[in-house]
Amino acid sequence: MGTTHDQVYDVAIIGGGSAGLSAALILARARRSAVVIDAGAPRNAPAAAAHGLLGQEGVNPLELLERGRQEAASYGARNLQGDVHRASGSAEDGFTLVLNDDSTIRAGQLLIATGVRDDLPSIPGLAERWGRDIVHCPYCHGWEIRDQRIGLLATGPMSAMQALLFHQWSEQMTFFPNGLEFPADQLEKVRALGITIVPGQLHGVDVVDDRLTAAVMDDGGQVGLDALAVPALTTARLDGLDELGVDVAENAAGVAIVADPAGHTSVPGVWAAGNVVNPGMQVSESAANGARVAMTINTEMVFARADRTIADSSNTVGA
Ligand SMILES: Cc1cc2nc3c(=O)[nH]c(=O)nc-3n(C[C@H](O)[C@H](O)[C@H](O)COP(=O)(O)OP(=O)(O)OC[C@H]3O[C@@H](n4cnc5c(N)ncnc54)[C@H](O)[C@@H]3O)c2cc1C
């Protein structure tokens, strides 16, 4: 039998990346009891540094989150290392989370900030180098690979446009359609910028001294590269959370939770923030989104308390 924590938290936050921890910081400072349960695998963990982050430029992603945990804890938020295996309940009766060690957490509101899983094409060598010289986002990695030989491996309908974007960082660009068809006007733009288009299927990558050196094609030909951009498809990390019944939808990048800008999902009392809602959000945006959603959670709890107090006093007057 696992431990059942006696406390019923105001808010339980599943996922302690930038979105979840930022929400915990705001909620704890708003004098709400908040617990963050985190499995410890933020999406950008394979990268050595997080870029484009004002005031924290180049910080190690895991170091950033450790600071965030300490900041939230300094105002009373509780950080638990663990994996939520099951979530159930409702806004009326409260929510219950079961963790991987069978312990149980209860809370009045639930915030899902579990991020996404990046699904790479099953080509040998890509996963091992992910976040190093196999990259997905020019704003995260573009500066570090500027003026180098960059390839872009097509994975979906946006890929020709993504090749154009990466060209802003290097004129030595190669586009691999990898068997996908693209509209003529998009290919015209790709050619107009001098991006080389290489037909055929990408079979693997060549690595020398722990550095990417080439893309290997299915006919055995090689194309020299220093970095390969792979726009991975993304899937909201919702394992074990299906009982809650939140709506999800497919977008151009994969599958995400449907939530409004304030973080309301289709289920009352269940909120969502960060990449699990929008995989395009950077660290700063995910943190800002977590903060905004936390402010709305707190505000709605304040209003709900006022409504309950009015209802209770009218019942007393009428008694
Ligand atoms: C390789 C790479 C490099 C990147 N580089 C940059 C960069 O330089 N700059 C930048 O701004 N952005 C960068 N990003 C984007 C950045 O990773 C995201 O913006 C950010 O991680 C989103 O934060 P999040 O809190 O939504 O999700 P995450 O950071 O992914 O955090 C979610 C957390 O929830 C946990 N979790 C999931 N399911 C459960 C569960 N059931 N129970 C408990 N915990 C759970 C996970 O383990 C994880 O710790 C990069 C992304 C990748 C893939």
XYZ file of C-alpha atoms and ligand atoms in Angstrom:
372
model
C 0.000 0.000 0.000
C 1.392 3.433 -0.888
C 1.288 6.520 1.302
C -1.823 8.690 1.194
C -0.808 12.275 1.939
C -3.341 13.756 4.375
C -3.185 17.221 2.932
C -5.630 18.186 0.191
C -3.651 20.684 -1.882
C -5.303 23.666 -3.521
C -3.517 22.750 -6.751
C -1.557 19.691 -7.867
C 0.759 20.317 -10.808
C 1.735 17.336 -12.943
C 5.087 18.122 -14.568
C 7.834 20.353 -13.205
C 9.334 21.920 -16.325
C 9.304 25.684 -16.909
C 5.501 25.772 -17.193
C 4.760 23.727 -14.073
C 7.388 25.341 -11.846
C 6.477 28.835 -12.921
C 2.852 28.070 -12.026
C 3.991 26.692 -8.647
C 5.958 29.871 -7.921
C 2.957 32.112 -8.650
C 0.515 29.904 -6.706
C 2.785 29.602 -3.668
C 3.294 33.366 -3.636
C -0.499 33.699 -3.812
C -0.624 31.701 -0.555
C -2.049 28.611 -2.242
C -0.882 25.164 -1.251
C 0.707 23.677 -4.361
C 2.498 20.422 -5.065
C 4.564 19.691 -8.171
C 5.055 16.064 -9.174
C 7.813 15.733 -11.722
C 9.288 12.721 -13.499
C 12.491 14.671 -14.231
C 12.679 14.449 -18.030
C 12.143 17.944 -19.476
C 12.009 18.020 -23.246
C 15.233 19.992 -23.660
C 17.283 17.788 -21.298
C 19.451 16.471 -24.184
C 20.663 20.038 -24.916
C 23.606 21.423 -22.950
C 22.200 24.959 -22.892
C 18.915 26.811 -23.208
C 19.127 29.811 -25.520
C 16.983 32.862 -26.202
C 16.231 33.217 -22.517
C 16.523 36.766 -21.241
C 18.611 37.008 -18.082
C 19.492 33.277 -18.230
C 21.008 33.007 -21.720
C 22.863 29.711 -22.191
C 21.862 28.254 -18.823
C 21.923 24.470 -18.506
C 18.257 23.328 -18.746
C 18.455 21.085 -15.672
C 20.185 23.793 -13.628
C 17.444 26.252 -14.552
C 14.765 23.877 -13.266
C 16.698 23.170 -10.059
C 16.722 26.926 -9.396
C 12.997 27.015 -10.176
C 12.283 24.201 -7.695
C 14.203 26.040 -4.977
C 12.423 29.328 -5.724
C 8.957 27.731 -5.603
C 9.865 25.773 -2.437
C 11.074 28.959 -0.722
C 7.431 30.153 -0.732
C 6.070 26.811 0.442
C 5.418 24.836 -2.767
C 6.181 21.134 -2.402
C 8.328 19.352 -5.014
C 7.914 15.611 -5.381
C 10.021 13.472 -7.684
C 7.753 10.892 -9.291
C 5.607 9.851 -12.174
C 1.839 10.302 -12.031
C 0.454 6.951 -13.192
C -3.222 7.667 -12.697
C -5.366 10.776 -12.301
C -9.085 10.816 -11.569
C -11.809 12.913 -9.959
C -13.789 16.057 -10.625
C -13.981 19.724 -9.658
C -16.891 18.909 -7.289
C -15.247 16.015 -5.431
C -11.571 16.897 -5.891
C -8.852 15.072 -7.804
C -6.676 12.113 -6.826
C -3.289 11.307 -8.303
C -1.550 7.963 -7.928
C 2.229 8.052 -8.298
C 4.617 5.324 -9.465
C 5.362 4.386 -5.828
C 1.576 3.973 -5.253
C 1.434 7.047 -3.031
C -1.648 9.229 -3.427
C -1.998 12.994 -3.705
C -5.302 14.864 -3.458
C -6.067 18.350 -4.731
C -8.957 20.671 -5.546
C -7.533 21.746 -8.912
C -5.199 20.020 -11.343
C -2.692 21.617 -13.703
C -1.258 19.428 -16.466
C 2.201 20.688 -17.499
C 3.680 17.439 -18.744
C 5.154 18.760 -22.019
C 5.529 16.672 -25.168
C 7.429 13.700 -26.508
C 9.436 14.386 -29.693
C 8.870 11.586 -32.192
C 11.828 11.367 -34.575
C 11.715 9.399 -37.830
C 13.125 5.917 -37.223
C 16.408 6.561 -39.026
C 19.514 5.139 -37.313
C 21.636 7.715 -35.487
C 19.096 10.538 -35.147
C 17.912 9.885 -31.584
C 21.463 9.522 -30.231
C 22.466 12.989 -31.475
C 19.164 14.793 -30.692
C 19.716 18.231 -29.176
C 23.385 18.243 -30.230
C 23.906 18.304 -34.016
C 20.474 16.854 -34.822
C 18.225 19.804 -33.992
C 14.689 21.034 -34.557
C 14.446 24.735 -33.756
C 16.503 27.521 -35.341
C 15.811 29.882 -32.445
C 17.215 27.312 -29.980
C 20.238 26.110 -31.960
C 20.591 28.310 -35.085
C 23.256 30.661 -33.724
C 25.454 27.728 -32.634
C 25.404 26.228 -36.156
C 25.470 29.506 -38.108
C 27.319 29.389 -41.444
C 27.764 25.616 -41.133
C 26.518 22.965 -43.578
C 22.940 22.432 -42.405
C 20.508 19.876 -43.819
C 16.760 19.870 -43.257
C 15.034 16.498 -43.317
C 11.390 16.815 -44.352
C 8.918 15.228 -41.932
C 5.661 16.959 -42.903
C 3.947 19.647 -44.961
C 5.733 22.569 -43.198
C 9.231 21.270 -43.928
C 10.019 23.289 -47.065
C 9.142 26.464 -45.159
C 11.308 25.300 -42.242
C 14.245 24.911 -44.672
C 13.713 28.543 -45.714
C 13.768 29.583 -42.051
C 17.044 27.783 -41.284
C 18.594 29.510 -44.308
C 18.548 32.709 -42.220
C 21.378 31.115 -40.179
C 23.384 29.538 -43.006
C 23.543 29.798 -46.778
C 25.004 26.285 -46.913
C 21.584 24.629 -46.745
C 20.432 21.311 -48.146
C 16.788 20.235 -48.220
C 15.944 16.503 -48.135
C 12.239 16.048 -49.151
C 12.697 12.364 -48.218
C 9.957 11.186 -50.549
C 7.401 13.875 -49.549
C 5.781 16.092 -52.183
C 5.781 19.884 -51.797
C 3.824 22.539 -53.720
C 5.711 24.055 -56.663
C 5.567 27.578 -55.204
C 7.277 26.403 -51.998
C 10.029 24.602 -53.926
C 10.466 27.739 -56.054
C 11.163 29.729 -52.865
C 13.612 27.056 -51.663
C 15.498 27.155 -54.981
C 15.371 30.964 -55.121
C 17.425 31.144 -51.903
C 20.001 28.745 -53.351
C 19.067 25.815 -51.090
C 20.174 22.526 -52.645
C 17.397 19.923 -52.952
C 18.613 16.311 -52.658
C 16.112 13.633 -53.793
C 15.917 10.082 -52.416
C 15.513 8.731 -48.900
C 17.818 9.467 -46.012
C 19.150 6.180 -44.696
C 21.367 7.291 -41.796
C 24.058 9.705 -40.683
C 27.821 9.471 -40.655
C 29.608 10.445 -37.442
C 33.356 10.928 -36.952
C 34.922 11.760 -33.552
C 31.452 12.297 -32.073
C 30.557 14.883 -34.738
C 28.025 14.626 -37.528
C 29.833 14.675 -40.870
C 27.299 13.559 -43.486
C 23.823 12.381 -44.345
C 23.874 8.895 -45.889
C 21.304 8.342 -48.658
C 19.607 5.060 -49.536
C 21.730 4.738 -52.713
C 24.872 4.936 -50.537
C 25.649 8.525 -51.575
C 26.754 10.964 -48.878
C 26.003 14.658 -48.436
C 28.476 16.496 -46.180
C 26.754 18.135 -43.181
C 27.647 19.668 -39.817
C 24.058 19.685 -38.518
C 20.746 18.189 -39.526
C 17.445 19.866 -38.688
C 14.617 17.397 -38.095
C 11.203 18.903 -37.323
C 10.074 16.100 -35.025
C 6.390 15.408 -34.565
C 5.247 16.031 -31.007
C 2.779 14.145 -28.803
C 1.358 15.524 -25.566
C 2.639 13.397 -22.644
C -0.636 12.143 -21.192
C 0.163 8.562 -20.196
C -2.014 7.679 -17.206
C -4.079 10.861 -17.462
C -6.729 9.615 -19.899
C -9.341 9.015 -17.167
C -9.595 12.797 -16.748
C -11.082 12.971 -20.245
C -9.511 16.258 -21.421
C -9.991 17.001 -25.124
C -6.915 16.721 -27.344
C -6.559 17.757 -30.975
C -4.129 17.253 -33.819
C -2.198 20.261 -35.078
C 0.541 20.657 -37.707
C 3.193 19.469 -35.219
C 1.348 16.549 -33.597
C -1.164 16.138 -30.757
C -1.813 18.704 -27.992
C -4.368 19.367 -25.225
C -7.116 21.785 -26.236
C -7.060 24.725 -23.789
C -8.067 28.378 -23.983
C -5.452 31.130 -23.417
C -6.242 31.115 -19.674
C -5.496 27.373 -19.488
C -9.047 25.972 -19.091
C -9.340 22.509 -20.619
C -12.607 20.816 -21.578
C -12.842 19.438 -17.995
C -13.742 21.852 -15.135
C -10.945 22.040 -12.553
C -8.346 20.626 -14.952
C -5.954 23.183 -16.428
C -3.066 22.903 -18.894
C 0.036 24.986 -19.655
C 3.263 24.882 -21.650
C 4.213 22.538 -24.480
C 1.385 20.117 -23.684
C -0.901 22.837 -25.088
C 1.455 24.327 -27.677
C 4.670 22.475 -28.601
C 6.004 25.617 -30.311
C 6.420 27.455 -26.996
C 10.008 28.217 -26.010
C 11.163 28.007 -22.369
C 10.309 31.676 -21.744
C 6.847 31.282 -23.296
C 6.135 28.079 -21.365
C 7.124 29.783 -18.115
C 4.967 32.806 -18.970
C 2.050 30.534 -19.885
C 2.391 28.603 -16.616
C 2.410 31.893 -14.698
C -0.657 33.227 -16.514
C -2.620 30.017 -15.982
C -1.673 30.011 -12.281
C -2.976 33.579 -11.913
C -6.288 32.551 -13.480
C -6.557 29.488 -11.231
C -6.016 31.684 -8.170
C -8.465 34.356 -9.366
C -11.207 31.815 -10.067
C -10.660 30.251 -6.625
C -11.056 33.700 -5.036
C -14.330 34.290 -6.923
C -15.605 30.793 -6.086
C -14.937 31.399 -2.385
C -16.872 34.695 -2.492
C -19.795 32.944 -4.239
C -19.785 30.140 -1.657
C -19.732 32.656 1.202
C -22.735 34.525 -0.256
C -24.609 31.240 -0.775
C -23.815 30.099 2.781
C -24.963 33.413 4.304
C -28.232 33.440 2.303
C -28.904 29.882 3.518
C -28.269 31.008 7.094
C -30.533 34.101 6.744
C -33.331 31.988 5.262
C -33.002 29.281 7.922
C 16.471 19.408 -27.953
C 15.674 20.639 -27.549
C 16.329 21.828 -27.283
C 15.604 22.960 -26.905
N 16.275 24.120 -26.702
C 15.601 25.224 -26.324
C 16.285 26.453 -26.146
O 17.510 26.565 -26.349
N 15.557 27.533 -25.760
C 14.207 27.458 -25.538
O 13.608 28.474 -25.160
N 13.530 26.304 -25.740
C 14.201 25.198 -26.109
N 13.516 24.022 -26.320
C 12.066 23.980 -26.026
C 11.864 23.668 -24.521
O 12.314 22.358 -24.291
C 10.385 23.809 -24.148
O 9.958 25.125 -24.421
C 10.154 23.553 -22.644
O 10.795 22.376 -22.226
C 8.643 23.437 -22.388
O 8.435 23.405 -20.983
P 7.241 22.546 -20.368
O 7.289 22.862 -18.905
O 5.998 22.763 -21.095
O 7.646 21.003 -20.619
P 8.942 20.184 -20.168
O 10.105 21.077 -19.984
O 9.092 19.069 -21.127
O 8.566 19.630 -18.733
C 7.558 18.663 -18.542
C 7.929 17.848 -17.314
O 6.805 17.005 -16.998
C 7.300 15.725 -16.609
N 6.228 14.724 -16.792
C 5.665 14.280 -17.940
N 4.696 13.383 -17.677
C 4.646 13.253 -16.319
C 3.858 12.480 -15.422
N 2.898 11.655 -15.851
N 4.112 12.601 -14.091
C 5.056 13.429 -13.606
N 5.827 14.214 -14.438
C 5.630 14.117 -15.749
C 8.499 15.502 -17.525
O 9.353 14.507 -17.016
C 9.115 16.907 -17.522
O 10.057 17.051 -16.485
C 14.197 22.889 -26.763
C 13.529 21.691 -27.046
C 14.259 20.581 -27.446
C 13.521 19.311 -27.798
